[in-house]
C-alpha angles and dihedrals in degrees: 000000000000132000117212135151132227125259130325093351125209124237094253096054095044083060088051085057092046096047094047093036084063086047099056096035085238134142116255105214125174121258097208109163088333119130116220091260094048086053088046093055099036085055105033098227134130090208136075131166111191133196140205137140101292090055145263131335144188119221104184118175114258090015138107099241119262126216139159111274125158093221109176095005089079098060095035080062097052081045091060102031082066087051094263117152122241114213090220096055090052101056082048100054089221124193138172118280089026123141113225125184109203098198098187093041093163101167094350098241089137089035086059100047097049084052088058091049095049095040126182109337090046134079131226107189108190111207106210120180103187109067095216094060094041094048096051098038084054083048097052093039088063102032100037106114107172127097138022120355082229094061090037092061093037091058093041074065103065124108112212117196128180105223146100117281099225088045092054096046085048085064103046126102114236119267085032090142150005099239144006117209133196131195100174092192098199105072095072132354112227110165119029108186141111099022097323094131100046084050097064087054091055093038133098102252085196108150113237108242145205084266100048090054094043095052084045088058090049094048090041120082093192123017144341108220127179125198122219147174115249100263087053121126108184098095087058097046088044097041093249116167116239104242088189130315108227110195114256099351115058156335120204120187130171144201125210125240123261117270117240096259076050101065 
């Protein structure tokens, strides 16, 4: 892989590169006049990221490009910024000050709304198994500058962390949060937009199991909940209960955490 920038890069944005081309271990090389595929051939790689000013994408061979975006987090916030209700917060019970691990974070639009709802006292940790998504969701989270000042400072919250989401949950104490929370993307895709689908090309397809949930009730405090489109069928082979089921857009369901004499 190589980082570059367009064309005539600020100073700003050359410093993007730089900071994200030590990330990745990768070589910064100037883009001067070359097209994606020039660069491609001249530096025999498959793989570009490529920065400007309105962030970092990935140009992969045979891919549609994937970059950060907070898709539907952006207008969930201005919902709730009028007094609306969001489903997801209410399964959840979410208040402010809780702490919230979202195990299947993908591009962190639920990670970022749950970071808004539990504001500043509280923490939204994002589980992310594939380094590349983890590391430019962590890099959108901290450089994206458009919309509200509430979603920008909701999303400056949010911790992003590379593992596997079993093993992480394995080596947390018990009571570590108040929720775990699982969007297992694959079963059905409801929103494609902004680099979703490219997503699920980069992302771990890895099926959530009997163990998984187990060791989530034991790390929640309060409740497990999954999130599923509405041909999904893992609440019902877990033992998830169905929160509501809304035609062509989601089901959440929840389970609650183990009780003391549980654990």
């Amino acid at each position: 892989m190589i980082v570059t920038t367009g064309n005539e890069p600020k100073a700003s944005v050359w410093a993007h590169a730089q900071e994200l081309a030590a990330i990745f271990s990768a070589p910064l090389v100037s883009r001067g006049e070359l097209s994606v595929e020039k660069l491609r051939d001249k530096y025999q790689t498959n793989d570009i990221l490529i920065v400007t000013a309105k962030g970092a994408r990935l140009e992969r061979r045979g891919q549609q490009a994937f970059f950060f975006h907070p898709n539907t987090a952006s207008f969930r916030i201005k919902r709730l910024e009028r007094g609306d209700n969001d489903t997801m917060l209410s399964v959840c019970q979410i208040s402010p000050g809780d702490k919230v691990l979202d195990a299947t974070m993908g591009l962190a639009a639920d990670a970022i709304v749950f970071a808004y709802a539990t504001g500043e006292t509280g923490q939204v940790v994002g589980i992310e198994s594939e380094p590349m998504i983890a590391r430019l969701v962590r890099d959108g989270l901290t450089h994206w500058d458009t919309g509200s000042p509430a979603l920008i400072e909701a999303m400056r919250r949010v911790q992003v962390e590379q593992a596997d989401h079993l093993d992480k949950l394995q080596a947390l104490p018990d009571n570590s949060f108040d929720v775990v929370y699982f969007d297992p993307m694959f079963q059905q895709a409801v929103f494609e937009s902004h680099g979703i689908s490219t997503l699920r090309q980069l992302a771990n397809d890895k099926v959530l199991t009997e163990e998984t949930i187990a060791q989530a009730r034991r790390v929640a405090t309060r409740r497990v909940v999954l999130k599923e489109g509405t041909t999904g069928t893992l609440h019902e082979q877990l033992g998830f209960t169905p929160y509501r089921k809304r035609e062509h857009q989601v089901i959440y369901s929840y389970m609650e955490a183990l009780e003391g004499s549980e654990r």
